[in-house]
PDB file of N, CA and C and ligand atoms in Angstrom:
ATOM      1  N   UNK A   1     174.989  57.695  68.306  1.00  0.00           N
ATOM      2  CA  UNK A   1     175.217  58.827  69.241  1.00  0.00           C
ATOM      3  C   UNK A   1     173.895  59.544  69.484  1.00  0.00           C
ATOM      4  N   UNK A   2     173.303  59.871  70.577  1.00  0.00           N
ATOM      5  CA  UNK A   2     172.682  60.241  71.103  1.00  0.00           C
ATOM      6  C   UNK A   2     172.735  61.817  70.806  1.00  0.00           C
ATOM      7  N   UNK A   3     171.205  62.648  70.283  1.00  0.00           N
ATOM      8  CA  UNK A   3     171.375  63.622  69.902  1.00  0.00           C
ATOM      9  C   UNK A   3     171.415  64.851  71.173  1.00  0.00           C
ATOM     10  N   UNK A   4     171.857  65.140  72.150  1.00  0.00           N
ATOM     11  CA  UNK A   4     171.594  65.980  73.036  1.00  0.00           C
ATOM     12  C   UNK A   4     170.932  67.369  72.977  1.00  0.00           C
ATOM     13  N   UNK A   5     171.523  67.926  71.744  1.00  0.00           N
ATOM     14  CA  UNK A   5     170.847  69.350  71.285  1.00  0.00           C
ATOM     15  C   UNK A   5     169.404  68.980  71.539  1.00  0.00           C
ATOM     16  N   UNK A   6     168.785  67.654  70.348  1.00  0.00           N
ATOM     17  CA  UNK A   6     167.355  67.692  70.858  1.00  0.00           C
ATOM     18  C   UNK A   6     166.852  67.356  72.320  1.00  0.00           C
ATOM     19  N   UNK A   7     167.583  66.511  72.858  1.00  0.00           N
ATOM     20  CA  UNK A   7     166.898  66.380  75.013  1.00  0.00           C
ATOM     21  C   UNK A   7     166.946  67.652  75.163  1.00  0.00           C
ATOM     22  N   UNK A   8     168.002  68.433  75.181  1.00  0.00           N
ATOM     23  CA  UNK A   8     168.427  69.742  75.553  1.00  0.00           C
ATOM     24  C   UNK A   8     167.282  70.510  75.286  1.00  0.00           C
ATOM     25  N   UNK A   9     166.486  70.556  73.536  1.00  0.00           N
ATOM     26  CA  UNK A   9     164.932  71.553  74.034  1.00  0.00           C
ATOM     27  C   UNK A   9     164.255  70.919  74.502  1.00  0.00           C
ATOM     28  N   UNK A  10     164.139  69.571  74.695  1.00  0.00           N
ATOM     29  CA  UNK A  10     162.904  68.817  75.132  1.00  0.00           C
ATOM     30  C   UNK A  10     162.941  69.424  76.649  1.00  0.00           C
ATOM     31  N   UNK A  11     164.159  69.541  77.513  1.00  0.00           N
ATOM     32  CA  UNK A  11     164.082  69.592  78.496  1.00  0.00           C
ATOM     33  C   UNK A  11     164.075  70.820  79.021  1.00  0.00           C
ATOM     34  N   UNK A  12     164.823  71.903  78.192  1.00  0.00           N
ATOM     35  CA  UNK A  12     164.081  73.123  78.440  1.00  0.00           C
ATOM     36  C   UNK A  12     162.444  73.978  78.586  1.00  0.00           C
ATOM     37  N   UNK A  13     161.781  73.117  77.292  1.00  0.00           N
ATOM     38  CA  UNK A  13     160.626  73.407  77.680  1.00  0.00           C
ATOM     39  C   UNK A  13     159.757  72.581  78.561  1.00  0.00           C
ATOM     40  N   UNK A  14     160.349  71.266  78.945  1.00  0.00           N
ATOM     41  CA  UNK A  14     159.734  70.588  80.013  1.00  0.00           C
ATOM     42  C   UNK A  14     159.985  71.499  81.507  1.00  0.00           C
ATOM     43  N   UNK A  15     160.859  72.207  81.339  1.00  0.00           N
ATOM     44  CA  UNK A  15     161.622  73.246  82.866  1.00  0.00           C
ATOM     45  C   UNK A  15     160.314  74.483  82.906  1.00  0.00           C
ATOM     46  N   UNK A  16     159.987  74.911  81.455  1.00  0.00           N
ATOM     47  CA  UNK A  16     159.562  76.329  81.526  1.00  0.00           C
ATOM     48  C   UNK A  16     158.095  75.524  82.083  1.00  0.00           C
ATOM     49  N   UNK A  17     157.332  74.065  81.417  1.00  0.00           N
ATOM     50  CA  UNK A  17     156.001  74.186  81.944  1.00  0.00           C
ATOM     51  C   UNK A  17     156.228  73.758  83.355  1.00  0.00           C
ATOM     52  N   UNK A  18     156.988  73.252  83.467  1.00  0.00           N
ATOM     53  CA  UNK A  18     156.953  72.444  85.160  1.00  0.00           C
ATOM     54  C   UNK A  18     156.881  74.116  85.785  1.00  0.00           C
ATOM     55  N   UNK A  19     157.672  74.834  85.601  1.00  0.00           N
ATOM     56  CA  UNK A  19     157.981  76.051  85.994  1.00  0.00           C
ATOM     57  C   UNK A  19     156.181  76.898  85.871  1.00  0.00           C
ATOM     58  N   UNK A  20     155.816  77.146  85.045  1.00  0.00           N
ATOM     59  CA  UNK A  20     154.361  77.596  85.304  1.00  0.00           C
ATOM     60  C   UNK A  20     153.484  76.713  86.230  1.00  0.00           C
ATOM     61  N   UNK A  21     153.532  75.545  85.600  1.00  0.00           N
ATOM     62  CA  UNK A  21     152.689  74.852  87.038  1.00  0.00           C
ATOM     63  C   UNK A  21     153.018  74.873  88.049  1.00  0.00           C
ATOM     64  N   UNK A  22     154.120  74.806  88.859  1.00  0.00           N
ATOM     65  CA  UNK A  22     154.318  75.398  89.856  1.00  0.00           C
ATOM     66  C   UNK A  22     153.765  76.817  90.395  1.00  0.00           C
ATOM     67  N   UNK A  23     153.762  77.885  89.845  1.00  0.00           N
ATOM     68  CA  UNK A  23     153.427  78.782  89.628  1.00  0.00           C
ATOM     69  C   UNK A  23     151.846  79.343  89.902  1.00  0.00           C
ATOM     70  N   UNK A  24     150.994  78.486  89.158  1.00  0.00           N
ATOM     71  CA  UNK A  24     149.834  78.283  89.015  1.00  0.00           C
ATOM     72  C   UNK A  24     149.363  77.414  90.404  1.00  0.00           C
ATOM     73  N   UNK A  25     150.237  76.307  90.656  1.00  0.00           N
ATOM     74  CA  UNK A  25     149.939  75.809  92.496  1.00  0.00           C
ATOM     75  C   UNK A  25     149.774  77.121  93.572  1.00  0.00           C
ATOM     76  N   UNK A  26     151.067  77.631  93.284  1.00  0.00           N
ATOM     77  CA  UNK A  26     151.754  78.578  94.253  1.00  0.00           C
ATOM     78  C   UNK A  26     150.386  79.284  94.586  1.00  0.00           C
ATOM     79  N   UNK A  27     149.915  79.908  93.621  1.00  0.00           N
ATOM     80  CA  UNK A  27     148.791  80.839  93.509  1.00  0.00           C
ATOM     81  C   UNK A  27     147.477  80.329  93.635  1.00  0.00           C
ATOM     82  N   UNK A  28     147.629  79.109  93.179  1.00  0.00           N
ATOM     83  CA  UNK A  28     145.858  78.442  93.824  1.00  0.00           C
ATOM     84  C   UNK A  28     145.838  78.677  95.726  1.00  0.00           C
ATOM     85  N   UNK A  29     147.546  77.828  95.789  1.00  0.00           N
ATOM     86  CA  UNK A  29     147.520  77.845  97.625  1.00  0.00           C
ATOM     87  C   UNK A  29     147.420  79.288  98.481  1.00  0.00           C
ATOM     88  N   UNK A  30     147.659  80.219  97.440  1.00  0.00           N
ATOM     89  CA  UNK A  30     147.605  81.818  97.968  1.00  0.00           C
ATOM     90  C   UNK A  30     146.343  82.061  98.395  1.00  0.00           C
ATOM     91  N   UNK A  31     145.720  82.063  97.179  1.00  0.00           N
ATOM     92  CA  UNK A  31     144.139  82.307  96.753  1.00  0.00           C
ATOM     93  C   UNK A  31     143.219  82.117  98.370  1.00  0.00           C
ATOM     94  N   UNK A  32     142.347  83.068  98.411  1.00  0.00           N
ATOM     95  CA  UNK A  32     141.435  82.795  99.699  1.00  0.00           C
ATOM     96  C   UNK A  32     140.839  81.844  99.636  1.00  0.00           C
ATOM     97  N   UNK A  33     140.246  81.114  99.863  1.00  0.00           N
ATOM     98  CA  UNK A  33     139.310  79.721  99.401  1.00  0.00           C
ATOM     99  C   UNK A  33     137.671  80.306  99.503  1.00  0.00           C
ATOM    100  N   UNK A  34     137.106  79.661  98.625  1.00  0.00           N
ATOM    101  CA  UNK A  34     135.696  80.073  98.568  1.00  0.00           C
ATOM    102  C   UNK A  34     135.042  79.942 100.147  1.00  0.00           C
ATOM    103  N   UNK A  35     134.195  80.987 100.404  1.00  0.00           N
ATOM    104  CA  UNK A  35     133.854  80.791 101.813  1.00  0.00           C
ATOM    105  C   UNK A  35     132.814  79.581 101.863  1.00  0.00           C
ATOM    106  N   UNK A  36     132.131  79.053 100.668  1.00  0.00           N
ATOM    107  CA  UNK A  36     131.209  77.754 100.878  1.00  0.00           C
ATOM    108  C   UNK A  36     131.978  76.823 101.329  1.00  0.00           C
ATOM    109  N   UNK A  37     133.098  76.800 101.536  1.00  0.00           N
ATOM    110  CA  UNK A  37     133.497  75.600 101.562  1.00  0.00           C
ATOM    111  C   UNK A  37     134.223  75.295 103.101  1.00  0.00           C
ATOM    112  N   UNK A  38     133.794  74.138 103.158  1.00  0.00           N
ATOM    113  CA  UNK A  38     134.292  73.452 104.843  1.00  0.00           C
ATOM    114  C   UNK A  38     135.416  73.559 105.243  1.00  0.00           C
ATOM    115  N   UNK A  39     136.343  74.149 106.513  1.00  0.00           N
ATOM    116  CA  UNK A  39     136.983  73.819 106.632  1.00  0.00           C
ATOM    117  C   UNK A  39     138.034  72.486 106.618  1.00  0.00           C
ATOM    118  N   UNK A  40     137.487  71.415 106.218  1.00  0.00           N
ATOM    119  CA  UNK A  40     138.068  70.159 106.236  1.00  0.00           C
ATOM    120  C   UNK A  40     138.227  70.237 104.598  1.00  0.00           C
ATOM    121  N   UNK A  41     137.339  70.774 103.524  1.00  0.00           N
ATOM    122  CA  UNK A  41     137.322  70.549 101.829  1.00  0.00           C
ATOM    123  C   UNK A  41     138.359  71.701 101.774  1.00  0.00           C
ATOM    124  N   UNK A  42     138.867  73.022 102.335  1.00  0.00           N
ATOM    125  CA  UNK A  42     139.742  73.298 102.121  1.00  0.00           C
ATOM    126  C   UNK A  42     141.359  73.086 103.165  1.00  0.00           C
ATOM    127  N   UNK A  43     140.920  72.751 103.403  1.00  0.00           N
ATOM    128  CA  UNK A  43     142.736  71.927 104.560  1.00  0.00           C
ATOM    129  C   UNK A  43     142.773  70.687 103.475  1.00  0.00           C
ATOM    130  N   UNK A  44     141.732  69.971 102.815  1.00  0.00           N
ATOM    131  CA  UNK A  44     142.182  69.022 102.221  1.00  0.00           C
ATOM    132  C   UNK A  44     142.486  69.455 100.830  1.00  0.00           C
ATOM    133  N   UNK A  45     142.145  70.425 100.309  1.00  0.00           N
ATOM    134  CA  UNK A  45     142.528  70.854  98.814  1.00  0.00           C
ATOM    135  C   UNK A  45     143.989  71.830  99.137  1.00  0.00           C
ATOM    136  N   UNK A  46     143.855  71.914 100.259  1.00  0.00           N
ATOM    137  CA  UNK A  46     145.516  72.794 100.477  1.00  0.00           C
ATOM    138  C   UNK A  46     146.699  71.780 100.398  1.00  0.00           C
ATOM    139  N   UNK A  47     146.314  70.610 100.504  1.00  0.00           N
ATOM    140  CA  UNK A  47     147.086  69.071 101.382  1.00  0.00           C
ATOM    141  C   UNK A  47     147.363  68.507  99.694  1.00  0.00           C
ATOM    142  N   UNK A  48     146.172  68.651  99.039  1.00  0.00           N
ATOM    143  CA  UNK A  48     146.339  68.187  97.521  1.00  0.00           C
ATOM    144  C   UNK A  48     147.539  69.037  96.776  1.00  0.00           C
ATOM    145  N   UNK A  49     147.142  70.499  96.908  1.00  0.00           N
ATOM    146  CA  UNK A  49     148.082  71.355  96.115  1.00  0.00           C
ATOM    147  C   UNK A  49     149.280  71.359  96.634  1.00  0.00           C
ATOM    148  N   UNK A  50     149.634  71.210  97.663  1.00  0.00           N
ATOM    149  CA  UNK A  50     150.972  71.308  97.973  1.00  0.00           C
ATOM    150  C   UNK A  50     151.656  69.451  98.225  1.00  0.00           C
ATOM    151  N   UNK A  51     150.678  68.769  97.824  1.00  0.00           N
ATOM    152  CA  UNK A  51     151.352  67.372  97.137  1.00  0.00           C
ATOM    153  C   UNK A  51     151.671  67.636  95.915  1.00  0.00           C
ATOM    154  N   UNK A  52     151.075  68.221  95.427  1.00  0.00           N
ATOM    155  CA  UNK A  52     151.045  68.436  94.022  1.00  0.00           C
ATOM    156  C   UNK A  52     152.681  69.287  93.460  1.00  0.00           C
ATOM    157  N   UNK A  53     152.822  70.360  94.189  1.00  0.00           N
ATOM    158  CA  UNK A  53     153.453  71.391  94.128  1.00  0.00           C
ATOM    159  C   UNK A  53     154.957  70.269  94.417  1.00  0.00           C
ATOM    160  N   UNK A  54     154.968  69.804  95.546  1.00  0.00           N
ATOM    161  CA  UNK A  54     156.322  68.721  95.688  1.00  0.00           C
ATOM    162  C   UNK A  54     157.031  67.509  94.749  1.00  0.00           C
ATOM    163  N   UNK A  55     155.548  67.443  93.873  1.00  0.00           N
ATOM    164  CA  UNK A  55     155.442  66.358  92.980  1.00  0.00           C
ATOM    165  C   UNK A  55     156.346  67.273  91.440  1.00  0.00           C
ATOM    166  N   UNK A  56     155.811  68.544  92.065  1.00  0.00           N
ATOM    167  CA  UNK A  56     156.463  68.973  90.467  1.00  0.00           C
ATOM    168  C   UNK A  56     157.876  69.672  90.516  1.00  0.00           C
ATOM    169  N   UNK A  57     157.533  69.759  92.046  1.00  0.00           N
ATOM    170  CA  UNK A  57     159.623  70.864  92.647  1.00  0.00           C
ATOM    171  C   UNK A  57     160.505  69.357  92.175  1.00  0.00           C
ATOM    172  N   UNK A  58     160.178  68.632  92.683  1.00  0.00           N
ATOM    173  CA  UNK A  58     161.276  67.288  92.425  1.00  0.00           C
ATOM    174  C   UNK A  58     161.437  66.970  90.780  1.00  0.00           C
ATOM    175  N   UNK A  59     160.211  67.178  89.942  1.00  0.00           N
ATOM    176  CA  UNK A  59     160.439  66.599  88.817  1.00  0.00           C
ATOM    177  C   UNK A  59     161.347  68.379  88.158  1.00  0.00           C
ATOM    178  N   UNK A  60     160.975  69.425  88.381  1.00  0.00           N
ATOM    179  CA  UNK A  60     162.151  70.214  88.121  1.00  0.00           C
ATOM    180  C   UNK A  60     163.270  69.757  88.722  1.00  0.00           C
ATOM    181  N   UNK A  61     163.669  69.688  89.433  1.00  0.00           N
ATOM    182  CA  UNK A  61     165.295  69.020  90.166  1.00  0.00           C
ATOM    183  C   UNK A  61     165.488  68.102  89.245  1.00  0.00           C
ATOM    184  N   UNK A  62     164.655  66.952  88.839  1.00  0.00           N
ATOM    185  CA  UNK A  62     165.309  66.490  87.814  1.00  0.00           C
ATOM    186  C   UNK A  62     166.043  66.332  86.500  1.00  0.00           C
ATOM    187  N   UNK A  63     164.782  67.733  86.041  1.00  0.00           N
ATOM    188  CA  UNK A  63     165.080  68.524  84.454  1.00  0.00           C
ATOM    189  C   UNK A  63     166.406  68.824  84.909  1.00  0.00           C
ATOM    190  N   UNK A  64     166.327  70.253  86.138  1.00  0.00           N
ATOM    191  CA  UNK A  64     167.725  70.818  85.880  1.00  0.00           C
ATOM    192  C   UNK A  64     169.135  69.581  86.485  1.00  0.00           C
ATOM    193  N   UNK A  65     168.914  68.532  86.750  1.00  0.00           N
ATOM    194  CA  UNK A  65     170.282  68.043  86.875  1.00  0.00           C
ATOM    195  C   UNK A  65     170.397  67.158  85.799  1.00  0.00           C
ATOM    196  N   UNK A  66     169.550  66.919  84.715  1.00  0.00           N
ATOM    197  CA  UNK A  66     169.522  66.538  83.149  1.00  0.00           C
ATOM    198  C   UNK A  66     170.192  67.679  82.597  1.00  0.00           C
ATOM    199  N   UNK A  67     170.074  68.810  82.409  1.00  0.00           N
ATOM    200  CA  UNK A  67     170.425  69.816  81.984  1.00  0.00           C
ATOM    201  C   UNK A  67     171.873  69.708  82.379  1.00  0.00           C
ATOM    202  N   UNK A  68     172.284  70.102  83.436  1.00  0.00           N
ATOM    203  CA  UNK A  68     173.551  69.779  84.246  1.00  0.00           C
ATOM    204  C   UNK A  68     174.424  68.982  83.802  1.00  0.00           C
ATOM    205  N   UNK A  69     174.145  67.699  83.527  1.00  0.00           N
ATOM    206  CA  UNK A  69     174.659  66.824  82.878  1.00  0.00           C
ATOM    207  C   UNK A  69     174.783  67.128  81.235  1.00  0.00           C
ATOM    208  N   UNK A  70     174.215  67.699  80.640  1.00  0.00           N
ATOM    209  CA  UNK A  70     174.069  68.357  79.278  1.00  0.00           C
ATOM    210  C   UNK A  70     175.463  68.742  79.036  1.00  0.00           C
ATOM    211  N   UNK A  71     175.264  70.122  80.057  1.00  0.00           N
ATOM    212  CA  UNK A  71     176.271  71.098  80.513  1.00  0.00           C
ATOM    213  C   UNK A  71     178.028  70.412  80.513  1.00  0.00           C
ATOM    214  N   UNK A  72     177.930  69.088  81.405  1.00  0.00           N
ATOM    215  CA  UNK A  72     179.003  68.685  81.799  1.00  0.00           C
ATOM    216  C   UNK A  72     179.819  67.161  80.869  1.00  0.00           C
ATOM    217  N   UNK A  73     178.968  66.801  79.648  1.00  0.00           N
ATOM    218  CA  UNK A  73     179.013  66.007  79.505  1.00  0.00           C
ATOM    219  C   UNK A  73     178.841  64.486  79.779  1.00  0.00           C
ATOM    220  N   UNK A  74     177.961  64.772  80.880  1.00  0.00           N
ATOM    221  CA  UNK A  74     177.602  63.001  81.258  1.00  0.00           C
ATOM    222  C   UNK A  74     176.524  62.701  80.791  1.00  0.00           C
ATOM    223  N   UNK A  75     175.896  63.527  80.420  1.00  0.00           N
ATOM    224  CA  UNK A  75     174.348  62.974  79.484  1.00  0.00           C
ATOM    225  C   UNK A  75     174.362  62.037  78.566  1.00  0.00           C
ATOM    226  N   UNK A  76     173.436  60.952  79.318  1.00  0.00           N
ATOM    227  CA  UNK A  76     173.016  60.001  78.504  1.00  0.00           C
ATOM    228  C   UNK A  76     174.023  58.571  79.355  1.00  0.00           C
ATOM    229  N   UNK A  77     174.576  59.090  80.584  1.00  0.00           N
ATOM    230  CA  UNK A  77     175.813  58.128  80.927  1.00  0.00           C
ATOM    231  C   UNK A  77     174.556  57.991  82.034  1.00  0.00           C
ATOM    232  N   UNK A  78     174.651  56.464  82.785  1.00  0.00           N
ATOM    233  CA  UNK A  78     173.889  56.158  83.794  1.00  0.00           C
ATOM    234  C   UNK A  78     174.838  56.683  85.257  1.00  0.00           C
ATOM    235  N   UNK A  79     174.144  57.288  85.874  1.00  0.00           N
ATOM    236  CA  UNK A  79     174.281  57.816  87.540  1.00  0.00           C
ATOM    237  C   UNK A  79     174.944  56.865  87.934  1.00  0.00           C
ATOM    238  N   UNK A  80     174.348  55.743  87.895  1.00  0.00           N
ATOM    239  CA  UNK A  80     174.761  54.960  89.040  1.00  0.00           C
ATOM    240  C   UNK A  80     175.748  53.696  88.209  1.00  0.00           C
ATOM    241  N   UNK A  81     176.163  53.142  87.463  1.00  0.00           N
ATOM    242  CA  UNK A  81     176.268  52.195  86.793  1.00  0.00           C
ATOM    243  C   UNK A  81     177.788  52.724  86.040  1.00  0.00           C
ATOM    244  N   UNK A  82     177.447  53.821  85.302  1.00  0.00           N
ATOM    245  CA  UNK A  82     178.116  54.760  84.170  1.00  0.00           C
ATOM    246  C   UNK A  82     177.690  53.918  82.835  1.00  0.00           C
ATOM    247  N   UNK A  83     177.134  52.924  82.700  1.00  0.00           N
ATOM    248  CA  UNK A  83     176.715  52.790  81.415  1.00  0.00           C
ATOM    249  C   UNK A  83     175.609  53.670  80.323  1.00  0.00           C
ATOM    250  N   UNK A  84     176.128  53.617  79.290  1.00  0.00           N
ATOM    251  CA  UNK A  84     174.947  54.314  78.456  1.00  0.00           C
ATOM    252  C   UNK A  84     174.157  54.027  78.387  1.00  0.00           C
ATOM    253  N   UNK A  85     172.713  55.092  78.347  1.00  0.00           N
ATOM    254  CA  UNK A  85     171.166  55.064  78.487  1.00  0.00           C
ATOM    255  C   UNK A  85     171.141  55.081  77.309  1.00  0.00           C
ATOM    256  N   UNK A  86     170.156  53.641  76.941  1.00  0.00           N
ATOM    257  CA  UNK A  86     169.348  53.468  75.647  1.00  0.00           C
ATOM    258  C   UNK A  86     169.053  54.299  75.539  1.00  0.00           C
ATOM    259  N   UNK A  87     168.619  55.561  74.027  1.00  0.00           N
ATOM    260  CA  UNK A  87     168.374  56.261  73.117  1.00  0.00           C
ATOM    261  C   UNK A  87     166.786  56.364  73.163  1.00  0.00           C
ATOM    262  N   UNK A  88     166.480  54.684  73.182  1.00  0.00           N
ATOM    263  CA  UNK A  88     164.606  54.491  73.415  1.00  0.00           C
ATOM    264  C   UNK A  88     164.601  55.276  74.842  1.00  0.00           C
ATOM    265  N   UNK A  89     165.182  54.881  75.522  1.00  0.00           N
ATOM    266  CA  UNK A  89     164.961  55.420  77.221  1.00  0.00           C
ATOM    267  C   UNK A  89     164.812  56.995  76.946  1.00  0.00           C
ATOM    268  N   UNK A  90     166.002  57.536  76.715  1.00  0.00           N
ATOM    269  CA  UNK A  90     166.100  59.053  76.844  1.00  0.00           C
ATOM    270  C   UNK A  90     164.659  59.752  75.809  1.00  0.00           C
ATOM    271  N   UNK A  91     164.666  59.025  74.365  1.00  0.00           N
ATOM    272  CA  UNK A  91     163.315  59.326  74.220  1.00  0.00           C
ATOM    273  C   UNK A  91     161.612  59.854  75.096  1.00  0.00           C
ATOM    274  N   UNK A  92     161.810  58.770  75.957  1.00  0.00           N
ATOM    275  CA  UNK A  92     160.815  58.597  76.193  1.00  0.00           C
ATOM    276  C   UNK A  92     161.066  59.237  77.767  1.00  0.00           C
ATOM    277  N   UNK A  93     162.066  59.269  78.184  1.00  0.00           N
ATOM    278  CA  UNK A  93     162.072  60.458  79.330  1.00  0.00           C
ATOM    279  C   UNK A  93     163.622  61.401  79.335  1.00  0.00           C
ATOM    280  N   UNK A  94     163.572  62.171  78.662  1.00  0.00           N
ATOM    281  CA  UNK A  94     164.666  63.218  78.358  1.00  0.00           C
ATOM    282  C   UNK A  94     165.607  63.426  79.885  1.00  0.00           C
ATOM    283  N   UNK A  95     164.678  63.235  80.764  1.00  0.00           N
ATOM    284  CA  UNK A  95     165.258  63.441  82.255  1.00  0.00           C
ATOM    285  C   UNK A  95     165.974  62.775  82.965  1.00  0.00           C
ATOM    286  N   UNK A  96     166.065  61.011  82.741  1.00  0.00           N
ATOM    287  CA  UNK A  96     166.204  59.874  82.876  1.00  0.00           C
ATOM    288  C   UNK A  96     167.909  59.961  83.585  1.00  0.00           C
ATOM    289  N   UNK A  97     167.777  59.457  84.711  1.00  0.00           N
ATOM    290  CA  UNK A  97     169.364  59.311  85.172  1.00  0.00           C
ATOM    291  C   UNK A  97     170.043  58.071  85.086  1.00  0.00           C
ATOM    292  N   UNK A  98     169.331  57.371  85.488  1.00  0.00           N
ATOM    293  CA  UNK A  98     169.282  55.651  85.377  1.00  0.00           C
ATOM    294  C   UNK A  98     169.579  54.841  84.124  1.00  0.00           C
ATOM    295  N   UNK A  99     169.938  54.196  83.668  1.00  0.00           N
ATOM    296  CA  UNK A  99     169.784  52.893  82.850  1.00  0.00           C
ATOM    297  C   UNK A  99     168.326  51.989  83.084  1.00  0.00           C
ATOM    298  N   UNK A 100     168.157  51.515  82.131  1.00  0.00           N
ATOM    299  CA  UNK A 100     167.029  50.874  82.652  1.00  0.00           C
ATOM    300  C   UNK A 100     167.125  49.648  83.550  1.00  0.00           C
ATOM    301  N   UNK A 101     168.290  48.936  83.561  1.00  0.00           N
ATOM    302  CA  UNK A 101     168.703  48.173  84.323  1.00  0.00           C
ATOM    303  C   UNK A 101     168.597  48.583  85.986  1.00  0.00           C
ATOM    304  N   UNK A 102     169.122  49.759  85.967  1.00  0.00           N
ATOM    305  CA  UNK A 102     169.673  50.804  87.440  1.00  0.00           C
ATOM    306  C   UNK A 102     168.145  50.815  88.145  1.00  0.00           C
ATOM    307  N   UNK A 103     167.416  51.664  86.511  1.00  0.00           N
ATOM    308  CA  UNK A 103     165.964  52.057  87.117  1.00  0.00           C
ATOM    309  C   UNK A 103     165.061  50.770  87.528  1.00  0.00           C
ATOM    310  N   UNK A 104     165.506  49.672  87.388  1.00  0.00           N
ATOM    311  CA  UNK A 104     164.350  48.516  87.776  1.00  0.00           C
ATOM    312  C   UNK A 104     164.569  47.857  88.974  1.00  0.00           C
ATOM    313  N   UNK A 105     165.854  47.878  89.444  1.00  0.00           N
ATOM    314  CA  UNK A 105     166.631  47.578  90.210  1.00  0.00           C
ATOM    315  C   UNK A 105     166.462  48.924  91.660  1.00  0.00           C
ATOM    316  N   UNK A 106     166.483  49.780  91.412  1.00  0.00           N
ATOM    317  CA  UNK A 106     166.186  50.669  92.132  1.00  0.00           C
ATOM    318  C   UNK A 106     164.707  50.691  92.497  1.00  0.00           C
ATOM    319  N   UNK A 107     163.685  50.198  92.269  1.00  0.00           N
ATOM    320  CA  UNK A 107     161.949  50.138  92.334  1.00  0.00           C
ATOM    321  C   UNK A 107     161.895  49.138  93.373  1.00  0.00           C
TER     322      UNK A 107
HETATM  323 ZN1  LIG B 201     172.890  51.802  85.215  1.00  0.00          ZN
END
């Protein structure tokens, strides 16, 4: 049996840093940009941070519908399949919706 209490902090504090880095984007993209710099080096560092920023809104969406599943009892059940997620899997990504079967198949 799969311990959930522990995903459960793993994935809480994976929420709180995703949650500052975001945070820390938000506020780089605020920030005035140094006036040395080219209009093209900053449209392209704005283009970076807010790849960046999308890269990390989605991987929160993922925490919290791991969490969700916590919540509801399907944790650790595959999305798509309903089979149970190897133990190694959830290890190694607490967030994991897939089976590894689902997830290779889905790539
Ligand atoms: Zn599956």
């Amino acid at each position: 049996m799969f311990d959930t209490a522990a995903a459960k902090t793993h994935l809480e504090a994976a929420l709180a840093e995703l949650e500052a880095r975001l945070t820390n984007i938000s506020r780089d993209l605020s920030e005035p940009p140094s006036p040395d710099w080219s209009e093209l080096a900053i449209e392209q560092e704005d283009e970076a941070l807010e790849h960046q920023a999308a890269l990390v809104e989605r991987e929160i969406a993922s925490v919290r519908r791991a969490l969700g599943r916590i919540e509801d009892g399907t944790y650790a059940t595959c999305v798509r399949c309903g089979e149970e997620i190897a133990p190694a899997r959830l290890e190694a990504r607490p967030e994991a919706a897939l089976c590894i079967d689902c997830a290779n198949s889905a790539m």
